[in-house]
CSV table of C-alpha atoms and ligand atoms in Angstrom, one decimal:
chain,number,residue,atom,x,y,z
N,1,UNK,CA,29.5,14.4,19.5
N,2,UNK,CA,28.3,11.0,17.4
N,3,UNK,CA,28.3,11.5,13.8
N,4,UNK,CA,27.1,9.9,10.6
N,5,UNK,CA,27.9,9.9,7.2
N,6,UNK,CA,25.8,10.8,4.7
N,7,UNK,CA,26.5,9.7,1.4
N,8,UNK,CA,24.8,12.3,-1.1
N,9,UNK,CA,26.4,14.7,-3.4
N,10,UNK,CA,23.7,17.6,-2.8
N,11,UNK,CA,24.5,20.5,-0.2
N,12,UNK,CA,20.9,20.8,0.0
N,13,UNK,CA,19.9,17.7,1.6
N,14,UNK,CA,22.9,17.7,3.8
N,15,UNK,CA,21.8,21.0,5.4
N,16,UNK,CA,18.5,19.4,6.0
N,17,UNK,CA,19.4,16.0,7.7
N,18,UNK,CA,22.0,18.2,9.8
N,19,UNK,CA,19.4,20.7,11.3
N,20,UNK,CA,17.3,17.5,12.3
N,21,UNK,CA,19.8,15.6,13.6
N,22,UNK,CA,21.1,18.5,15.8
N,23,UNK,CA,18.5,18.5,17.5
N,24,UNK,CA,19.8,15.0,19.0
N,25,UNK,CA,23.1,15.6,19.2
N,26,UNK,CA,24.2,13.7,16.3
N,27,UNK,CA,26.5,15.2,13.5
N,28,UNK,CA,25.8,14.7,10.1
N,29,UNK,CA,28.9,14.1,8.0
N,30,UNK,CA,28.7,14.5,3.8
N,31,UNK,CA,30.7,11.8,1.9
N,32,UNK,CA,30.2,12.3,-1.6
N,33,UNK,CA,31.8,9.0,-3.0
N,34,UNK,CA,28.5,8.3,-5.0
N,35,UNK,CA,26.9,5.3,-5.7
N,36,UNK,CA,25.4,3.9,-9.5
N,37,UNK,CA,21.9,5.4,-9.3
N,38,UNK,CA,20.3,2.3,-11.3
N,39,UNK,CA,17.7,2.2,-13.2
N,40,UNK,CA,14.2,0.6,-11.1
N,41,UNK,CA,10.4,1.5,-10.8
N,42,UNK,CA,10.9,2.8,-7.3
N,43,UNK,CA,13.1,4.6,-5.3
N,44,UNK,CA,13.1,1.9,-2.8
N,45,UNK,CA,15.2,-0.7,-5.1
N,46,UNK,CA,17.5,2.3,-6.0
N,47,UNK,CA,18.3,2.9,-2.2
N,48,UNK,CA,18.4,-0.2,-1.5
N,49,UNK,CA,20.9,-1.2,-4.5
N,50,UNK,CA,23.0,2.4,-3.6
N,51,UNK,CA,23.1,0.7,0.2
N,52,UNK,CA,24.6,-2.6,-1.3
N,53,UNK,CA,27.1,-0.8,-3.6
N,54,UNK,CA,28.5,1.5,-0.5
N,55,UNK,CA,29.0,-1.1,1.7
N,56,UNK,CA,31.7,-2.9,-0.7
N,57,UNK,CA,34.4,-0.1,0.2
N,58,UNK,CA,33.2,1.8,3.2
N,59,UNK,CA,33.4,0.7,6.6
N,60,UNK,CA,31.9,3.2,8.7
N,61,UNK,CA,27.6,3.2,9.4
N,62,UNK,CA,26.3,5.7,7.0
N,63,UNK,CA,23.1,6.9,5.7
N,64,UNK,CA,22.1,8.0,1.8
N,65,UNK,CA,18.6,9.2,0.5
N,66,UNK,CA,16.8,8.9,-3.3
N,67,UNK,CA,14.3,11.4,-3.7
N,68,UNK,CA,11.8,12.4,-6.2
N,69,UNK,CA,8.6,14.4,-7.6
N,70,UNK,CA,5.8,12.1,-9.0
N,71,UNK,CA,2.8,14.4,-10.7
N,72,UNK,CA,-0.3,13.0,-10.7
N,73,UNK,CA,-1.2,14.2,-14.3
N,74,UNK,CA,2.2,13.4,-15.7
N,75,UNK,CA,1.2,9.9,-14.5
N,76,UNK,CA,3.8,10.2,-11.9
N,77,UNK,CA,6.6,11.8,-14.0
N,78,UNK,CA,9.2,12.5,-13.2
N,79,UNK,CA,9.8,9.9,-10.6
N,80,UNK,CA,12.2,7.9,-10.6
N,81,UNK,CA,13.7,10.3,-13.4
N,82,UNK,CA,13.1,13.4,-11.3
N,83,UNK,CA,17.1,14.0,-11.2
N,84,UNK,CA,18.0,13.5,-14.9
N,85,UNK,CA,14.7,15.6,-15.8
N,86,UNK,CA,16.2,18.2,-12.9
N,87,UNK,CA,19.3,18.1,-15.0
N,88,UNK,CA,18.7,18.6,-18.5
N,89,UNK,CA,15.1,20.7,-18.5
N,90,UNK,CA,14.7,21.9,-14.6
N,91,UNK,CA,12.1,23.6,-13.2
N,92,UNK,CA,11.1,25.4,-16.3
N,93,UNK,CA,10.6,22.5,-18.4
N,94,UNK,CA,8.3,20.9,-15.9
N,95,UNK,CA,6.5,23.6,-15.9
N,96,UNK,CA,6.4,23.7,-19.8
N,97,UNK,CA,5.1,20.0,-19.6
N,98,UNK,CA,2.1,21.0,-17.6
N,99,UNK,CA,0.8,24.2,-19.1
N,100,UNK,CA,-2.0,23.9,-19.9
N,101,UNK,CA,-3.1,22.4,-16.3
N,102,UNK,CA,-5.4,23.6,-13.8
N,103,UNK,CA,-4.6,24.4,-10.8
N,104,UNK,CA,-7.1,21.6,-9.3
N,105,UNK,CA,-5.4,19.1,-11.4
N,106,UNK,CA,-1.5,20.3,-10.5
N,107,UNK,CA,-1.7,17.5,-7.4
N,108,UNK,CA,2.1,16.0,-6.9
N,109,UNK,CA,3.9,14.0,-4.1
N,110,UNK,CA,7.5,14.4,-2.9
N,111,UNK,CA,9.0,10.8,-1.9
N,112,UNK,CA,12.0,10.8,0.1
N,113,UNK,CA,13.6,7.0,1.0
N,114,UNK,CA,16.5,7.0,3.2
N,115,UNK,CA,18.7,4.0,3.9
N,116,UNK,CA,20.6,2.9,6.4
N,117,UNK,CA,24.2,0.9,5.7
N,118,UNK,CA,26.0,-1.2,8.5
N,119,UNK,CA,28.1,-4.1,7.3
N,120,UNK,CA,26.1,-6.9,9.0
N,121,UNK,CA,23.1,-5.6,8.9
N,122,UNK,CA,20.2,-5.7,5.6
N,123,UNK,CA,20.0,-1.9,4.5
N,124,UNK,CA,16.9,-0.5,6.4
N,125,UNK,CA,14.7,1.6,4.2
N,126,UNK,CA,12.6,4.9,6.3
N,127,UNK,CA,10.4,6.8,3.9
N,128,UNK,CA,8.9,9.8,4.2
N,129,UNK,CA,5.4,11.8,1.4
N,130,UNK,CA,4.7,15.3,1.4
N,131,UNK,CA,1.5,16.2,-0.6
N,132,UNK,CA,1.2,19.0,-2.7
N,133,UNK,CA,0.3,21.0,-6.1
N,134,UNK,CA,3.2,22.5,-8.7
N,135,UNK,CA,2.5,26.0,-8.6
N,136,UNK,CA,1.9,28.2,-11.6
N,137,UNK,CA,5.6,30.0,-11.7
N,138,UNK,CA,8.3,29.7,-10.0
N,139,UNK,CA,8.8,31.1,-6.6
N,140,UNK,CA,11.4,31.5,-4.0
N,141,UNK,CA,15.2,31.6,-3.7
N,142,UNK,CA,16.1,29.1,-0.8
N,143,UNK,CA,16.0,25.2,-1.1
N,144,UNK,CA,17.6,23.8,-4.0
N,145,UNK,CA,15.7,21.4,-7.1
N,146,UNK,CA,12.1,21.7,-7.7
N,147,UNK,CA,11.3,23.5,-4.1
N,148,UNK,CA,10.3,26.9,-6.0
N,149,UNK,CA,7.4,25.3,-8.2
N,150,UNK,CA,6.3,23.2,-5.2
N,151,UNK,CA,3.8,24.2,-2.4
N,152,UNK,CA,3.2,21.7,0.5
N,153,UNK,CA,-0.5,21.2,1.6
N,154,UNK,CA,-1.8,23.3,4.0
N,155,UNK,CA,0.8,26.0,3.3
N,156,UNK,CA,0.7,28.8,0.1
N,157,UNK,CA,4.6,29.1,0.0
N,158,UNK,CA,6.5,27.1,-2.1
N,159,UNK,CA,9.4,25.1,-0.6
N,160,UNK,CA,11.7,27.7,-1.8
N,161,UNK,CA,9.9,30.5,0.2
N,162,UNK,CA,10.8,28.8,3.5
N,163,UNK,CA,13.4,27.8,5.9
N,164,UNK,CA,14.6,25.0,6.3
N,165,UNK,CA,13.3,24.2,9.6
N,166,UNK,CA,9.5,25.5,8.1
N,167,UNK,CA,10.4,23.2,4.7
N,168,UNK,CA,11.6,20.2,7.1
N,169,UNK,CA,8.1,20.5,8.7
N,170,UNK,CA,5.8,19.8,5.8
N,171,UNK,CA,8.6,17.9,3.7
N,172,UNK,CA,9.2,14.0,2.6
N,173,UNK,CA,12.4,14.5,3.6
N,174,UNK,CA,12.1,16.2,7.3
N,175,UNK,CA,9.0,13.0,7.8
N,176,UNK,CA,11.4,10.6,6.2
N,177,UNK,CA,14.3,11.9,8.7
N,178,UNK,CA,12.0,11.8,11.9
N,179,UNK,CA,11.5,8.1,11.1
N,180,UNK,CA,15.0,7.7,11.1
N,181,UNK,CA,15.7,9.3,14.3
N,182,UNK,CA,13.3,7.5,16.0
N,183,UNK,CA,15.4,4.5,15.1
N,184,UNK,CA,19.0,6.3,16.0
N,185,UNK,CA,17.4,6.5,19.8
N,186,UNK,CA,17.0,2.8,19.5
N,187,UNK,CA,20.3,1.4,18.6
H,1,ITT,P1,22.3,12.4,-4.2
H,1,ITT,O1,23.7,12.5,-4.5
H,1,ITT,O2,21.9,12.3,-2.7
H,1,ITT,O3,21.6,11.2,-5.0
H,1,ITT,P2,20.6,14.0,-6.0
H,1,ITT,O4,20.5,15.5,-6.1
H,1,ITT,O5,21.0,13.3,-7.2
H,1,ITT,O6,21.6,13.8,-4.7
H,1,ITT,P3,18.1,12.5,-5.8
H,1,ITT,O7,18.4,11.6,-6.9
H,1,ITT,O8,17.5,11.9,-4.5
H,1,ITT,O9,19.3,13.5,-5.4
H,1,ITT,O10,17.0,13.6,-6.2
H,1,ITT,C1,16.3,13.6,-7.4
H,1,ITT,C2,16.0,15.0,-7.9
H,1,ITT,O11,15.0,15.5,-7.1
H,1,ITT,C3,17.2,15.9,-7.8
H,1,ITT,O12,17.3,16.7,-9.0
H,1,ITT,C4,16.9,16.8,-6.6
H,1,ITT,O13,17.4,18.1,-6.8
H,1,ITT,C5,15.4,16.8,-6.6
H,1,ITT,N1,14.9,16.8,-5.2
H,1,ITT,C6,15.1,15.9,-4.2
H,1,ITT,N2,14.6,16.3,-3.1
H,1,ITT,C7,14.2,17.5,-3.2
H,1,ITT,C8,13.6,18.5,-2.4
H,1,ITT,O14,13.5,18.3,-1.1
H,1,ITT,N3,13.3,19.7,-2.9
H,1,ITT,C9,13.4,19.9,-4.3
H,1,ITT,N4,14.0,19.1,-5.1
H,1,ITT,C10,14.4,17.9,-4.6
């Protein structure tokens, strides 16, 4: 069987990109050597810099993801922040933050950008969106993050009240990893 590395530090996005890429034969690998997470307006420059920093000591092809949860009436907060807000308030404290919100007005977007690192080739970038609201409470015990205050278009559960086959069907990250696959039959 090929395999991959995938250099992340969270369990939770390792389970994901393994149950899509087992479904072309390809075994997902977690190396958890990290990467400086530097400070950018997008999460496109912070792949893209985490690609460059990787491929100083590590030889083999791998792949490593930024995500994060931009809310429309938070002006896109958290972001770029989403996993030093994750950290030190959570779940809770976003939901502090937006109160006072109506439901109508709870729109957010999950952005996944996943890159991929060879040494002589430029880091490619593959993104993936998933639209949704923040719900009122919390709900759920699967996922890992923000999934139990988030609920996908078209869907009433939150990400933390599915699989993760049912999450990697509406999720950034499951759209983000199709894109990626596509490519992976390619080369
Ligand atoms: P890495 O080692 O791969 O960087 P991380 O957990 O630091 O793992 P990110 O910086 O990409 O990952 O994620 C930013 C935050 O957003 C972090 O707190 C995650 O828990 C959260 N997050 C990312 N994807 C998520 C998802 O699919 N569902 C819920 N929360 C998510």
């Amino acid at each position: 069987m090929k395999k991959i590395y995938f250099i992340t530090s969270n369990k939770g996005k390792l389970v994901e990109a393994q149950k899509k890429f087992s479904e072309i034969g390809i075994e997902v690998v977690q190396n958890n050597i990290g990467y400086p997470e530097i400070q950018a307006d997008s999460l496109e420059e912070v792949a893209f810099f985490g690609v460059e920093h990787v491929l100083k000591n590590f030889k083999s092809p791998f792949i490593l993801e930024d995500a994060g949860l931009f809310i429309d009436t938070l002006k896109g907060f958290p972001g770029v922040y989403s996993a030093y807000v994750f950290h030190t308030v959570g779940c809770d404290g976003v939901l502090k933050l937006m109160n006072d919100t109506k439901v109508k007005d709870r729109i957010a977007v999950f952005r996944s950008v996943f890159a991929y690192g060879k040494s002589d080739l430029k880091p490619h970038l593959f993104i993936g969106e998933c639209k949704g609201v923040i719900s009122i409470v919390k709900r759920g015990n699967n996922g890992f993050g923000y999934d139990p205050i988030f609920i996908p278009q078209n869907s009433d559960k939150t990400f933390a009240e599915m699989n993760i086959s049912e999450k990697n069907s509406y999720s950034h990250r499951g759209k983000s990893l199709e894109k990626l696959i596509d490519f992976f039959k390619k080369i």
